Amino acid sequence: MSTTDTRSQTDPDAAFTLPYWVRGDTNAFFGLGFNILVNVLVLTGLTIGVVQIPADDVFGTILPALGIALVAGNVYYSYLARRLAFAERRTDVAALPYGPSVPHMFIVVFVVMLPVYLQTKSAVTAWQAGVAWAFIIGAIVLIGAFVGPYIRKYTPRAALLGTLAGISISFISMRPAAQMWEAAWIALPVLVLIIIGFLAGVRLPGGFPMGLAALLVGTAIAWAGGYMSAPDVTAAAKDIAIGLPTLQLDLLFTGLSEVAPLLATAIPLGVYNFTEAMTNVESAEAAGDKYSLRAVLLADGTGAIIGSALGSPFPPAVYIGHPGWKDAGGRTGYSMASGIAVALMCFLGLFGLLAALLPTPAIVPILLYIGFMIGAQAFQVPPKVHAAAVVAALVPNIAQWATSYMDNVLAAAGTSAAEVGEDKILAAGVVYSGTKTLGEGGILAGLVLGAIVAFLIDRRFAWAAGFCGAGAALSWIGLIHGEKVEWGANGQVALGYLFAGIVCAAFVALRLPERVPDPEEAELEHA
């Protein structure tokens, strides 16, 4: 830390200046920018290729609507970062990253819009359902702004960071890792460069950003090796067209008129959103930046509602990965620059061209890097004795990923688990039914299970019993371990949590002393 930095923190009268851009912002900008870029490329392909929404509507309406949300959200989070930096007189504050939510991209396409399209054969009707679903998600997140802070206050850090790591490892890392190994000769050099630059802290001559260098190397290898196609670039360039956001209230209101079927996924996914935001804020605080959860949730909910009114079915959210971008040198400028840059690409209709120019295996390693960082943080920040609680929080999210993978494979074969039969699946060594039950509402289930294990380790049996009770209630209404939200969704699992709570309560009567943190752990918790 420089003399100026030290004096500004100890002397309230000392001048405090905060640059809008530092060298590390360049690295983080290319990292986060490519992260958002690949997500927008993916959702573009899903809407056109799966739901059959016409390309003109995707490039002319959906992407510009998403672009507005990206600009507003990332500018807002840069503002929050600067406000925090001035309040605490620190120059190392990093803004929260923001973009389209990755799990929601797949859920709104395959769970919400695709079934409607298959039933009605109308891409417009499917689109209406998608924007209505996104609106409901935003409304639930706004409600969560007033509930989430209390959940965070009483939930162990191991449960919060563990369930976040579960999402990161399963839904953020596994697909990019699989895509990488389909063309490992392109992707592995990119991953090595990212690790050298972001984890080992090696700088290139002249301060050239490592994230950009990694992308250029991967792209050069892909083009030299014949992985890319020049005619595809020519064709994509002809489709470039400027698109500006416009209100699509007719789409939204028509979709909301058939709101009932959407609630089964919107309610748990809305809860997922504010729970994920809660864990991301916890992750940022563990990295040294304490943000207001309520301010974050209000922004995320508003972004989803505005985006849906403009025609986007993809709710934006605070991203996993703040510690990674902070370690890469990102401060207050990288997030705003990333949002503006990607938004301009949305407005200018450049995503078809970018998909033809940039090889996917050269882009997706950045997502795997984020998975590394979040997974590592989940074990490094909580007390070491809570490592088992972190693993417990991981498991439901991995189960949810595994079930979705199996379902997608079966659907591609024109069948389903129900048609194949539980006996045949079990005979193949796959416990499908239990895996599906475990993974339903994975993020909330991971939070509950991780908290129970952490409190048991600490011998805080009354708190463990309380979370068992929460697990029973959530299972009963289907927010966890249930296929849909309804009364009596999974009585068997609810009963299991109830019995577990009774066991915990029995140990309360023994009045055993709570576990005493060791000095290093106590110092960490205080920090």
XYZ file of C-alpha atoms in Angstrom:
527
model
C 0.000 0.000 0.000
C 1.349 3.441 -0.880
C 1.975 6.236 1.611
C -0.950 8.164 0.163
C -3.273 5.213 0.607
C -2.207 4.700 4.222
C -2.566 8.377 5.086
C -6.017 8.592 3.482
C -7.252 5.771 5.710
C -5.830 7.145 8.944
C -6.224 10.895 8.400
C -9.829 11.863 7.605
C -8.672 15.282 6.416
C -6.241 13.871 3.851
C -7.264 14.152 0.204
C -8.557 10.873 -1.203
C -8.581 10.301 -4.930
C -9.905 7.280 -6.760
C -9.024 6.681 -10.414
C -11.793 5.558 -12.734
C -9.452 3.091 -14.411
C -6.330 1.209 -13.326
C -4.144 -1.290 -15.163
C -5.878 -4.249 -13.515
C -9.229 -3.042 -14.858
C -7.988 -3.851 -18.354
C -7.351 -7.479 -17.432
C -10.667 -7.812 -15.611
C -12.504 -6.014 -18.431
C -11.390 -8.546 -21.018
C -12.095 -11.413 -18.613
C -15.596 -10.322 -17.583
C -16.352 -8.936 -21.044
C -15.605 -12.297 -22.648
C -17.582 -14.025 -19.892
C -20.675 -11.945 -20.725
C -19.914 -12.225 -24.428
C -19.953 -16.013 -24.457
C -23.176 -16.064 -22.421
C -24.906 -13.729 -24.880
C -23.620 -15.835 -27.771
C -25.090 -18.934 -26.105
C -28.505 -17.401 -25.390
C -28.621 -16.062 -28.948
C -28.085 -19.551 -30.315
C -30.674 -21.020 -27.949
C -33.438 -18.581 -28.859
C -32.865 -18.988 -32.591
C -31.969 -22.664 -32.718
C -34.197 -24.160 -30.001
C -37.244 -21.891 -29.637
C -37.152 -20.865 -33.321
C -37.623 -17.164 -32.582
C -36.756 -15.360 -35.853
C -33.227 -13.955 -35.982
C -34.607 -10.478 -36.759
C -36.523 -10.486 -33.458
C -33.539 -11.824 -31.519
C -31.074 -9.268 -32.906
C -33.602 -6.438 -33.183
C -35.523 -6.777 -29.910
C -34.205 -9.325 -27.388
C -30.514 -8.392 -27.512
C -31.103 -4.601 -27.415
C -33.395 -5.126 -24.392
C -30.658 -7.135 -22.716
C -28.176 -4.424 -23.666
C -30.134 -1.759 -21.786
C -30.148 -3.936 -18.668
C -26.387 -4.530 -18.988
C -25.600 -0.819 -19.232
C -27.872 0.176 -16.355
C -26.749 -2.650 -14.074
C -23.009 -2.405 -14.616
C -22.998 1.393 -14.339
C -24.939 1.064 -11.083
C -22.518 -1.489 -9.648
C -19.544 0.657 -10.591
C -21.268 3.500 -8.730
C -21.753 1.260 -5.662
C -18.080 0.302 -5.777
C -16.925 3.903 -5.913
C -19.299 4.837 -3.106
C -17.877 2.025 -0.959
C -14.313 2.993 -1.843
C -14.868 6.619 -0.790
C -16.723 5.594 2.362
C -13.874 3.328 3.458
C -11.131 5.372 1.764
C -9.758 2.326 -0.063
C -8.427 2.036 -3.597
C -8.712 -1.766 -3.788
C -12.530 -2.019 -3.925
C -13.765 -4.128 -6.865
C -17.183 -3.679 -8.461
C -19.608 -6.581 -8.559
C -19.837 -8.254 -12.007
C -23.241 -8.288 -13.700
C -24.778 -9.973 -16.720
C -27.399 -12.472 -17.945
C -27.865 -15.278 -15.424
C -26.393 -18.490 -16.847
C -28.668 -21.077 -15.151
C -31.722 -18.992 -16.066
C -30.686 -18.939 -19.728
C -31.092 -22.685 -19.957
C -34.119 -22.893 -17.682
C -36.168 -20.243 -19.491
C -35.357 -21.876 -22.837
C -35.775 -25.569 -22.014
C -38.255 -25.473 -19.109
C -40.430 -22.460 -19.985
C -40.285 -21.522 -23.671
C -39.543 -24.826 -25.401
C -42.551 -26.718 -23.939
C -44.832 -23.849 -24.949
C -43.345 -23.845 -28.453
C -43.732 -27.611 -28.824
C -47.337 -27.405 -27.663
C -48.432 -24.372 -29.672
C -45.927 -24.443 -32.570
C -45.718 -20.680 -32.069
C -42.371 -19.044 -31.321
C -44.169 -15.803 -30.425
C -46.320 -17.545 -27.808
C -43.195 -19.138 -26.346
C -41.510 -15.720 -26.303
C -44.515 -14.234 -24.474
C -44.231 -16.933 -21.811
C -40.526 -16.196 -21.462
C -40.877 -12.460 -20.877
C -43.748 -13.019 -18.417
C -41.586 -15.525 -16.552
C -38.710 -13.024 -16.393
C -41.088 -10.366 -15.029
C -42.230 -12.708 -12.230
C -38.589 -13.515 -11.427
C -37.879 -9.786 -11.059
C -40.877 -9.244 -8.787
C -39.827 -12.099 -6.494
C -36.260 -10.769 -6.318
C -37.622 -7.347 -5.283
C -39.493 -9.059 -2.444
C -36.295 -10.908 -1.591
C -34.561 -7.560 -1.081
C -36.419 -7.280 2.211
C -36.066 -10.945 3.231
C -32.593 -11.881 1.987
C -30.535 -9.841 4.483
C -32.103 -11.735 7.396
C -31.400 -15.115 5.778
C -27.800 -14.094 5.224
C -27.397 -12.881 8.795
C -28.253 -16.234 10.349
C -26.761 -18.653 7.791
C -23.186 -19.997 8.234
C -20.645 -18.778 5.725
C -19.778 -22.381 4.779
C -23.371 -22.924 3.624
C -23.506 -19.682 1.649
C -20.161 -20.097 -0.097
C -20.554 -23.862 -0.445
C -23.825 -23.642 -2.340
C -22.335 -20.876 -4.502
C -19.398 -23.163 -5.285
C -21.879 -25.925 -6.138
C -23.535 -23.685 -8.724
C -20.179 -22.585 -10.071
C -18.742 -26.086 -10.391
C -21.858 -27.698 -11.853
C -23.704 -25.091 -13.926
C -20.913 -22.617 -14.710
C -17.845 -24.848 -15.116
C -18.926 -28.252 -16.430
C -20.380 -27.212 -19.785
C -17.397 -24.954 -20.657
C -15.012 -27.710 -19.566
C -16.768 -30.182 -21.868
C -16.652 -27.667 -24.726
C -12.942 -27.135 -24.077
C -12.101 -30.812 -24.324
C -13.936 -31.076 -27.631
C -11.122 -28.873 -28.998
C -8.451 -29.118 -26.314
C -5.726 -28.098 -28.779
C -7.338 -24.643 -28.849
C -8.692 -24.336 -25.311
C -5.879 -25.648 -23.090
C -3.287 -23.032 -24.166
C -5.926 -20.361 -23.431
C -6.608 -21.815 -19.973
C -2.882 -21.959 -19.195
C -2.456 -18.288 -20.134
C -5.436 -17.295 -17.977
C -4.039 -19.162 -14.964
C -0.574 -17.673 -15.505
C -2.007 -14.175 -15.691
C -4.856 -14.269 -13.168
C -3.666 -16.809 -10.575
C 0.129 -16.720 -10.850
C 0.109 -12.930 -11.288
C 2.530 -12.892 -14.238
C 2.404 -9.726 -16.344
C 3.173 -9.518 -20.026
C 5.676 -6.991 -21.376
C 4.220 -3.528 -21.724
C 1.310 -4.423 -19.474
C -0.515 -6.166 -22.338
C -3.703 -7.660 -20.841
C -3.386 -11.398 -20.344
C -7.097 -11.979 -20.973
C -6.835 -10.424 -24.438
C -3.588 -12.279 -25.130
C -5.252 -15.585 -24.243
C -8.172 -14.902 -26.590
C -5.877 -13.854 -29.442
C -3.699 -16.950 -29.043
C -6.713 -19.270 -28.997
C -8.295 -17.537 -31.981
C -5.045 -17.689 -33.955
C -4.656 -21.418 -33.256
C -8.275 -22.075 -34.268
C -8.035 -20.178 -37.548
C -4.626 -21.625 -38.417
C -5.880 -25.140 -37.699
C -8.956 -24.839 -39.898
C -11.435 -24.867 -37.006
C -13.150 -21.681 -38.251
C -14.819 -20.907 -41.579
C -14.251 -17.723 -43.611
C -17.550 -18.090 -45.562
C -19.409 -18.095 -42.232
C -17.855 -14.717 -41.426
C -18.914 -13.290 -44.783
C -22.475 -14.522 -44.314
C -22.663 -13.178 -40.758
C -21.367 -9.752 -41.822
C -24.323 -9.392 -44.200
C -26.757 -9.813 -41.296
C -25.436 -6.865 -39.241
C -28.245 -4.447 -38.402
C -28.732 -1.798 -35.741
C -31.394 -2.606 -33.153
C -32.694 -0.206 -30.515
C -34.765 -1.247 -27.483
C -38.502 -0.629 -27.636
C -41.318 -1.372 -25.212
C -42.908 -4.773 -25.778
C -45.767 -4.492 -23.293
C -48.106 -6.455 -25.552
C -45.779 -9.457 -25.326
C -45.512 -9.079 -21.548
C -49.210 -8.604 -20.794
C -50.258 -11.444 -23.096
C -47.777 -13.718 -21.381
C -48.943 -12.658 -17.926
C -52.524 -13.547 -18.845
C -51.401 -17.208 -18.698
C -49.298 -16.753 -15.576
C -50.398 -19.788 -13.541
C -48.276 -22.438 -15.328
C -45.199 -20.201 -14.994
C -45.331 -19.942 -11.218
C -44.085 -23.499 -10.654
C -40.651 -22.565 -11.975
C -40.716 -18.787 -11.426
C -41.213 -18.967 -7.657
C -38.298 -21.298 -6.881
C -36.101 -19.592 -9.494
C -36.953 -16.181 -8.024
C -35.941 -17.517 -4.634
C -32.836 -18.936 -6.318
C -32.009 -15.474 -7.686
C -32.063 -13.689 -4.388
C -30.301 -16.605 -2.685
C -27.590 -16.577 -5.345
C -27.240 -12.803 -5.006
C -26.975 -13.306 -1.252
C -24.147 -15.809 -1.661
C -22.384 -13.579 -4.205
C -22.517 -10.642 -1.788
C -21.131 -12.949 0.888
C -18.380 -13.969 -1.526
C -17.507 -10.316 -2.175
C -17.420 -9.564 1.548
C -15.105 -12.522 2.089
C -12.822 -10.902 -0.499
C -12.893 -7.616 1.448
C -15.751 -5.636 -0.154
C -18.915 -5.334 1.926
C -21.922 -4.426 -0.204
C -25.539 -3.885 0.798
C -27.497 -7.010 -0.119
C -30.699 -4.992 -0.313
C -29.196 -2.563 -2.826
C -28.023 -5.495 -4.942
C -31.366 -7.288 -4.912
C -33.331 -4.146 -5.725
C -31.079 -3.582 -8.741
C -31.337 -7.202 -9.936
C -35.115 -7.263 -9.595
C -35.508 -3.939 -11.376
C -33.199 -5.095 -14.179
C -35.283 -8.219 -14.779
C -38.539 -6.237 -14.866
C -37.179 -3.569 -17.223
C -35.687 -6.218 -19.496
C -38.981 -8.138 -19.670
C -40.905 -4.950 -20.517
C -38.515 -4.425 -23.428
C -38.888 -8.024 -24.622
C -35.996 -9.930 -23.003
C -36.783 -13.299 -21.346
C -33.287 -13.443 -19.791
C -33.091 -11.955 -16.270
C -29.737 -10.318 -15.503
C -28.078 -10.817 -12.137
C -24.938 -10.175 -10.135
C -22.416 -12.697 -11.368
C -20.412 -15.277 -9.535
C -16.734 -14.328 -9.646
C -16.087 -11.049 -7.810
C -12.987 -12.495 -6.030
C -11.552 -13.675 -9.347
C -11.859 -10.281 -11.003
C -10.525 -8.562 -7.900
C -7.493 -10.861 -7.873
C -7.026 -10.095 -11.568
C -6.712 -6.401 -10.647
C -10.239 -5.222 -11.411
C -11.451 -2.226 -9.420
C -14.362 0.126 -10.133
C -14.099 0.578 -13.895
C -14.008 -2.910 -15.381
C -17.653 -3.810 -14.743
C -19.065 -0.629 -16.281
C -16.786 -0.933 -19.313
C -17.761 -4.587 -19.827
C -21.478 -3.795 -19.686
C -21.204 -0.864 -22.084
C -19.017 -2.778 -24.561
C -21.315 -5.809 -24.732
C -24.404 -3.561 -24.867
C -22.988 -1.745 -27.887
C -22.509 -5.108 -29.577
C -26.159 -5.892 -28.793
C -27.350 -2.587 -30.266
C -25.175 -2.947 -33.384
C -26.225 -6.549 -34.073
C -22.661 -7.844 -33.985
C -23.233 -11.152 -32.220
C -23.762 -13.158 -35.371
C -20.443 -11.859 -36.690
C -18.643 -12.435 -33.383
C -19.857 -16.030 -33.261
C -18.295 -16.558 -36.689
C -15.023 -14.808 -35.785
C -14.267 -16.076 -32.269
C -13.936 -19.803 -31.572
C -15.952 -20.960 -28.578
C -13.044 -23.056 -27.189
C -10.989 -19.854 -26.943
C -13.685 -18.049 -24.941
C -15.107 -20.582 -22.491
C -11.898 -21.202 -20.453
C -12.642 -17.943 -18.622
C -15.765 -19.593 -17.185
C -13.702 -22.528 -15.944
C -11.316 -20.061 -14.280
C -14.257 -18.548 -12.400
C -15.214 -22.053 -11.274
C -11.689 -22.541 -9.926
C -11.825 -19.303 -7.947
C -15.260 -19.783 -6.387
C -14.604 -23.421 -5.544
C -11.318 -22.509 -3.866
C -12.853 -19.631 -1.913
C -15.551 -21.887 -0.461
C -12.854 -23.934 1.278
C -10.410 -21.119 2.078
C -12.663 -18.545 3.756
C -14.922 -20.497 6.181
C -13.345 -22.219 9.198
C -11.411 -25.327 8.126
C -13.525 -27.454 10.435
C -16.554 -26.517 8.294
C -15.096 -28.141 5.167
C -17.639 -30.966 5.456
C -20.432 -28.380 5.502
C -19.076 -26.877 2.272
C -19.187 -30.306 0.632
C -22.726 -30.839 1.942
C -23.793 -27.581 0.290
C -22.172 -28.657 -2.988
C -23.988 -31.971 -3.281
C -27.595 -30.875 -4.110
C -26.339 -28.551 -6.851
C -24.280 -31.323 -8.418
C -27.328 -33.602 -8.200
C -29.452 -31.002 -9.990
C -26.854 -30.705 -12.745
C -26.588 -34.477 -13.116
C -30.359 -34.879 -13.365
C -30.673 -32.171 -16.006
C -27.882 -33.817 -17.985
C -29.624 -37.196 -17.862
C -32.967 -35.649 -18.797
C -31.464 -33.837 -21.782
C -29.799 -37.003 -23.066
C -33.024 -38.992 -22.734
C -35.002 -36.219 -24.433
C -32.533 -36.207 -27.320
C -33.217 -39.914 -27.705
C -36.945 -39.211 -27.843
C -37.718 -40.702 -24.461
C -37.708 -39.867 -20.743
C -36.861 -41.465 -17.428
C -40.532 -42.292 -16.863
C -40.753 -44.088 -20.219
C -37.528 -46.014 -19.680
C -38.668 -47.097 -16.222
C -37.085 -46.787 -12.792
C -36.222 -50.514 -12.632
C -34.197 -50.429 -15.853
C -32.392 -47.262 -14.839
C -31.578 -48.694 -11.413
C -30.341 -51.917 -13.009
C -27.845 -49.783 -14.948
C -26.445 -48.517 -11.639
C -28.103 -45.074 -11.810
C -30.174 -43.888 -8.849
C -32.214 -41.455 -10.931
C -35.185 -40.885 -8.632
C -33.113 -40.069 -5.550
C -30.740 -37.860 -7.527
C -33.647 -35.890 -8.956
C -35.271 -35.459 -5.541
C -31.985 -34.370 -3.981
C -31.335 -31.829 -6.727
C -34.742 -30.153 -6.949
C -34.271 -26.574 -5.719
C -30.560 -27.326 -5.451
C -29.322 -23.926 -4.303
C -31.824 -23.669 -1.444
C -31.345 -27.342 -0.580
C -27.578 -26.823 -0.474
C -28.003 -23.792 1.757
C -30.165 -25.739 4.221
C -28.020 -28.872 4.235
C -24.763 -26.933 4.538
C -26.151 -24.885 7.428
C -27.341 -27.998 9.281
C -23.910 -29.628 8.985
C -22.080 -26.458 10.052
C -24.271 -25.990 13.133
C -23.909 -29.650 14.064
C -20.109 -29.370 13.845
C -20.299 -26.351 16.157
C -22.659 -28.230 18.523
C -25.242 -25.495 18.063
C -28.024 -28.037 18.059
C -30.902 -25.595 18.455
C -29.864 -23.765 15.269
C -29.414 -27.083 13.477
C -32.925 -28.069 14.541
C -34.232 -24.746 13.244
C -32.721 -25.319 9.802
C -34.097 -28.880 9.817
C -37.513 -27.293 10.401
C -36.903 -24.918 7.497
C -35.946 -27.900 5.328
C -39.174 -29.680 6.292
C -41.307 -26.636 5.446
C -39.535 -25.972 2.138
C -39.843 -29.657 1.146
C -43.521 -29.715 2.036
C -44.328 -26.831 -0.315
C -41.896 -28.002 -3.020
C -39.327 -25.204 -3.016
C -36.725 -27.921 -2.399
C -36.830 -31.637 -3.208
C -40.128 -31.264 -5.093
C -40.963 -31.315 -8.799
C -43.304 -28.346 -8.463
C -44.546 -25.834 -5.936
C -47.646 -27.239 -4.275
C -48.994 -28.155 -0.850
C -47.639 -31.533 0.249
C -45.096 -31.637 -2.582
C -42.791 -34.130 -0.865
C -44.062 -35.314 2.486
C -41.494 -38.097 2.782
C -38.506 -35.738 2.602
C -40.283 -33.213 4.839
C -40.747 -35.973 7.409
C -37.051 -36.823 7.169
C -36.077 -33.243 7.966
C -38.615 -33.198 10.790
C -37.178 -36.354 12.372
C -33.658 -34.956 11.959
C -34.788 -31.796 13.761
C -36.149 -33.893 16.626
C -32.759 -35.617 16.947
C -31.030 -32.231 17.038
C -33.506 -30.965 19.620
C -32.800 -33.996 21.808
C -29.143 -33.002 21.980
C -30.120 -29.487 23.058
C -31.337 -31.025 26.306
C -27.844 -32.399 26.999
C -26.516 -28.817 27.249
C -23.222 -29.693 25.570
C -20.739 -26.808 25.246
C -20.486 -25.218 21.812
C -17.299 -25.688 19.820
C -14.725 -23.017 20.646
C -13.085 -21.477 17.550
C -9.292 -21.644 17.449
C -7.449 -18.281 17.538
C -6.776 -18.198 13.783
C -10.418 -18.937 13.019
C -11.669 -16.329 15.469
C -9.397 -13.722 13.893
C -10.680 -14.637 10.414
C -14.315 -14.427 11.493
C -13.681 -11.059 13.131
C -12.057 -9.791 9.936
